[in-house]
XYZ file of C-alpha atoms in Angstrom:
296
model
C 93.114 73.698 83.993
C 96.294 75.986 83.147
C 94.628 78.722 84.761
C 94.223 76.998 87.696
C 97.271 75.407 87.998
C 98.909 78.711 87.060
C 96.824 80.520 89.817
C 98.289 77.971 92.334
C 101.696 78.147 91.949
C 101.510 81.922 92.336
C 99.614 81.504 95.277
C 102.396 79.010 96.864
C 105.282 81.337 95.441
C 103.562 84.488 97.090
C 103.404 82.453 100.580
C 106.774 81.046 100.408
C 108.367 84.436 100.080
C 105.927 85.963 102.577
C 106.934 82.942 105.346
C 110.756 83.504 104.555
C 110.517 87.170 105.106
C 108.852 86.697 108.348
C 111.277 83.985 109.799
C 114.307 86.653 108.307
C 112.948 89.026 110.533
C 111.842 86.913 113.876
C 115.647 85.421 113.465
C 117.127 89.695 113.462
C 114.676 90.851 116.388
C 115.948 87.541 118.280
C 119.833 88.541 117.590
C 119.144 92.015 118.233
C 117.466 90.643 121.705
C 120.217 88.279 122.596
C 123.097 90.787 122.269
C 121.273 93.231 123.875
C 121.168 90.842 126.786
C 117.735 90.537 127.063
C 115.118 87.670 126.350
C 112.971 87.552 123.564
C 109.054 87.138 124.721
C 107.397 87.432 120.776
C 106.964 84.269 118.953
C 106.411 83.746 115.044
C 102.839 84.893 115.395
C 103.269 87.889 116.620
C 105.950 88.391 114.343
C 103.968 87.617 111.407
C 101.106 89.804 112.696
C 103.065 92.988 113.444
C 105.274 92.175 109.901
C 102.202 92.424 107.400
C 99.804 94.832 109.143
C 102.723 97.562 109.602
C 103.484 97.166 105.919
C 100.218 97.028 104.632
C 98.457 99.590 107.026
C 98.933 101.737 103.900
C 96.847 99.883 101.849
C 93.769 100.124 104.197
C 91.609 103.422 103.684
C 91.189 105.449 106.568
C 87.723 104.088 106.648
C 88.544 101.000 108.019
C 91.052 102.087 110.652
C 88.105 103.992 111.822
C 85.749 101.371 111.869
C 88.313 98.836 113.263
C 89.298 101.224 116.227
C 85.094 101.458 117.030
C 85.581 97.909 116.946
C 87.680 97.482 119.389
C 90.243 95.967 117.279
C 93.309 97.627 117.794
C 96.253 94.964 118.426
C 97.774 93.484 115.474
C 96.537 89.862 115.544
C 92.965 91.660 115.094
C 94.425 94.126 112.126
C 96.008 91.104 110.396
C 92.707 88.394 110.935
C 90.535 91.256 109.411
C 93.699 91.508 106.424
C 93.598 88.456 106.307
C 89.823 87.719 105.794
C 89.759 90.724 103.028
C 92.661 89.556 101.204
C 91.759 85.147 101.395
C 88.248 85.458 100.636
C 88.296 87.155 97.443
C 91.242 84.358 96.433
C 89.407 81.699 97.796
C 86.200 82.348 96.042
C 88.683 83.083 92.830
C 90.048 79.196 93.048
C 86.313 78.120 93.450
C 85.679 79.528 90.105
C 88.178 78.168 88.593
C 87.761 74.848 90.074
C 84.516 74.793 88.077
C 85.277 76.177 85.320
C 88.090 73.713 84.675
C 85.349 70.548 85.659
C 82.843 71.449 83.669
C 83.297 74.637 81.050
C 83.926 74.482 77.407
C 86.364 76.028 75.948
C 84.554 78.692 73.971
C 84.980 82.669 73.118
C 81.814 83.010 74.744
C 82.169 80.908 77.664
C 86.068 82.635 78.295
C 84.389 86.036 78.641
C 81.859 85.405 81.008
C 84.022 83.189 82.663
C 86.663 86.411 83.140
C 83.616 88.251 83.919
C 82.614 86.185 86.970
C 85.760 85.644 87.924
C 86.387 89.536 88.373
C 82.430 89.644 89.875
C 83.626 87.207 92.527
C 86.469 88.863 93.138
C 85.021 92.512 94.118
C 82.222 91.100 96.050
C 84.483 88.986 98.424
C 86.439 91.878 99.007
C 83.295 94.124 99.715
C 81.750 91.429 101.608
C 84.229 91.626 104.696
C 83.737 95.897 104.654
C 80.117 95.701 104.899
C 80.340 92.757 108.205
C 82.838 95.198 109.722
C 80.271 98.817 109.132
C 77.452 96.633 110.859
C 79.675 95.111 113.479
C 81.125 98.994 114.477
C 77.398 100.030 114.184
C 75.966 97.356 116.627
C 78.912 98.333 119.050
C 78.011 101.821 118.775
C 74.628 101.377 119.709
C 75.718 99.375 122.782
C 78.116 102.052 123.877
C 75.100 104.774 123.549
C 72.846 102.212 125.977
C 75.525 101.833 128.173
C 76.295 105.402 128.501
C 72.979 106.235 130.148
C 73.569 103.444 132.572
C 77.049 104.851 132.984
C 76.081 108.843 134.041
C 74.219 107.907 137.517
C 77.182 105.782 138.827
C 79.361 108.378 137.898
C 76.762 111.025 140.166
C 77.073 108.071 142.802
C 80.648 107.913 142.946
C 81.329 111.756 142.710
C 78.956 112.557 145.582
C 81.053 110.550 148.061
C 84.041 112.714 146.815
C 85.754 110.487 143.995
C 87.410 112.541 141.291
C 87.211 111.544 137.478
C 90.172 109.392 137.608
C 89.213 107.373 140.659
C 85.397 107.067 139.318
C 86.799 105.640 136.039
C 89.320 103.168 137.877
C 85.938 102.219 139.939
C 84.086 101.768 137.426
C 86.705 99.464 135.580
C 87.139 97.457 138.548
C 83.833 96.513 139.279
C 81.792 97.499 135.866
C 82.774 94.738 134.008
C 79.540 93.016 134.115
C 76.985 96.519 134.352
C 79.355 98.256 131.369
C 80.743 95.439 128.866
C 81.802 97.907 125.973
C 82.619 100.935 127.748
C 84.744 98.418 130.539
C 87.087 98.071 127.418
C 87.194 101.483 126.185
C 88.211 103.102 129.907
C 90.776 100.311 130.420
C 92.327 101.652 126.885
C 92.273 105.417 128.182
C 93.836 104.278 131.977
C 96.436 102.114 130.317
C 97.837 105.217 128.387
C 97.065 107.230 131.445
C 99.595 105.035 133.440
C 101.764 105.364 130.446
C 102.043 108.923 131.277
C 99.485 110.608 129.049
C 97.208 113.281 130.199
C 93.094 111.825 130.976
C 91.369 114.883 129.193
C 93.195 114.280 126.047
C 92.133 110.626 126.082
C 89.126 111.271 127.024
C 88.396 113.552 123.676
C 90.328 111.159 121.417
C 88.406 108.285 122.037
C 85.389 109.978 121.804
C 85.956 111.421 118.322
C 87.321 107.896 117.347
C 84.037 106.007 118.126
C 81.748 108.715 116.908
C 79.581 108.233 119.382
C 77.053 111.614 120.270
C 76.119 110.296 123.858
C 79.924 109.120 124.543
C 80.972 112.367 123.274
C 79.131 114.774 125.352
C 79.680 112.772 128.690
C 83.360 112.579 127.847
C 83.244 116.760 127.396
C 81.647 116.938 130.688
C 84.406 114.591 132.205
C 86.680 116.871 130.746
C 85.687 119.764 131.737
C 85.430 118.583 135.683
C 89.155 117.597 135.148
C 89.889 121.008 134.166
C 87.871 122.743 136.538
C 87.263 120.263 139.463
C 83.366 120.673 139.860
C 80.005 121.893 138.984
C 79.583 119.174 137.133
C 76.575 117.086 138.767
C 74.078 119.345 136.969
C 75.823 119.105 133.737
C 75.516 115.146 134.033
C 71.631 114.905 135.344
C 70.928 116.970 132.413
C 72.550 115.123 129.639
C 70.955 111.987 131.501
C 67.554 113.510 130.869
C 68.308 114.495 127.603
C 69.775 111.375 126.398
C 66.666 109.753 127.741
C 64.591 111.622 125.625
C 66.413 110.909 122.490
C 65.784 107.335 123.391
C 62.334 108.166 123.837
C 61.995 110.224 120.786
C 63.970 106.776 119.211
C 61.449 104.449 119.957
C 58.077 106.526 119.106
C 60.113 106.719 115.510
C 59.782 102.800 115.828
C 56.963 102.600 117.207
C 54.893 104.573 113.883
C 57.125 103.172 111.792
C 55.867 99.571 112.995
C 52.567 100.734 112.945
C 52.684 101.773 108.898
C 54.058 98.481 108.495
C 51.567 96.377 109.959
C 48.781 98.200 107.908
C 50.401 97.505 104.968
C 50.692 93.791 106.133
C 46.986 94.031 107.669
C 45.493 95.386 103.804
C 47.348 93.016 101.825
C 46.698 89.865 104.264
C 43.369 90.806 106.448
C 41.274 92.662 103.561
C 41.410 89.842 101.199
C 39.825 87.566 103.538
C 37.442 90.253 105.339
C 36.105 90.520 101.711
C 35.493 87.250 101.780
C 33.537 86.554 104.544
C 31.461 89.766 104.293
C 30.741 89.605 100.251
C 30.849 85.984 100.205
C 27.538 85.903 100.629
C 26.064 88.166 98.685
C 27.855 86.866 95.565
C 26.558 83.509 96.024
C 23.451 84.754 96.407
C 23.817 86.879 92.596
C 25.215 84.254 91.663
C 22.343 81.687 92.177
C 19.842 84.301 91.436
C 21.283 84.381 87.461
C 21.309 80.739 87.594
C 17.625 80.744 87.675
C 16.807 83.014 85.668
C 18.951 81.331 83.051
């Protein structure tokens, strides 16, 4: 019960100094704001958000800013829910554990050491826990991105043939692709935001394709590229990459496919050759069978 108590009150004295910091500095940026003759748009939220994921971006590996960025997650509310979750869980299963422990544990040598061992079990596994959701999540998106990629190449051929350059296709494709191209809709409205922001599209282009890691979304993104740098010859390029990508996909799914099919002999020995035995030797064992009783 001391622990628990104990555990508690550091809790509360670790938010109370983390709520005071971040109403400090909301109260400077609206000062800073008002004398500058300007009006402040930000409320606490975003406040708090940009506060603790700028000074605790550190202690994320660079691991998870990759796998966050092929997420998609790149504003701060999504940094700090993700912090958030890693940081909570672990505590929260930490209070469950000692929530039991002080209902129903005797106080024993014994019982104190596995107790500190479980505690310290819980602990890493709800902070691994939200890691391994956010390596499947990036992977799932990934996939996506490859499927939509192939999807992507022939309205890119469409739009270039009536004399669009890359810039326009993308904007196009933005506008109207929303519903075709989900994933990639979001990653081109990234690269034409910093675009208008004055950055060059080639250079985009290549960062977000090393940031999502993604070997279709890479090579149509060189090809892009390169017709930005050169200004054509790059139809041929495309209807070959579209071939190619659909025979990885191929080449995918006849993996599967014998994969599936070792599987369901395994399943068809263990579950069909029991009772195919059955019916087939049935028979003739009863038969032994009642020939030995007669004889006896």
């Amino acid at each position: 019960m001391n622990a628990l108590i104990l555990s508690s009150l550091l809790l509360l004295t670790a938010a109370t100094l983390l709520f005071s910091l971040v109403i400090r500095r909301y109260v400077a940026i609206r000062n800073v704001v008002g004398r500058l003759g300007g009006q402040d748009q930000s409320n606490v939220l975003d406040t708090f958000s940009n506060s603790v994921v700028s000074a605790n971006t550190k202690l994320f590996d660079s691991e998870v800013i990759q796998l966050l960025n092929q997420l998609g997650w790149r504003k701060a509310r999504h940094r700090m829910a993700f912090f958030a979750l890693q940081i909570g869980l672990p505590l929260i299963l930490a209070l469950l554990v000692l929530m039991l422990q002080s209902v129903g544990a005797e106080s024993s040598d014994s019982d104190d050491s596995m107790f500190w061992l479980m505690l310290l079990l819980v602990l890493g596994i709800g902070y691994l826990i939200p890691k391994r959701i956010l390596v499947k999540s990036a992977k799932a998106r990934q996939q996506r991105l490859a499927v939509e990629v192939s999807t992507m190449i022939p309205l890119l051929r469409m739009l270039f043939e009536v004399g669009m350059t890359v810039e326009q296709s993308l904007r196009v494709l933005v506008n109207g692709g929303e519903k075709i191209l989900p994933e990639l809709t979001i990653e081109l409205q990234h690269i034409l935001l910093r675009v208008d922001a004055g950055l060059e599209l080639g250079e985009e282009l290549r960062h977000t394709a090393f940031m999502m890691q993604v070997d279709e979304l890479t090579d149509t993104f060189t090809i892009l590229e390169q017709l930005i740098h050169q200004g054509g010859g790059g139809m041929s390029s495309l209807l070959s990459l579209k071939e190619l990508i659909d025979d990885r996909r191929m080449t995918t799914l006849q993996e599967r496919v014998s994969k599936m099919s070792a599987k369901m002999s395994i399943v068809m020995m263990v579950f069909l050759f029991p009772a195919l035995l059955i019916i087939l030797a049935g028979p003739g064992f009863i038969a032994i069978i009642q020939a030995l009783g007669d004889m006896g």
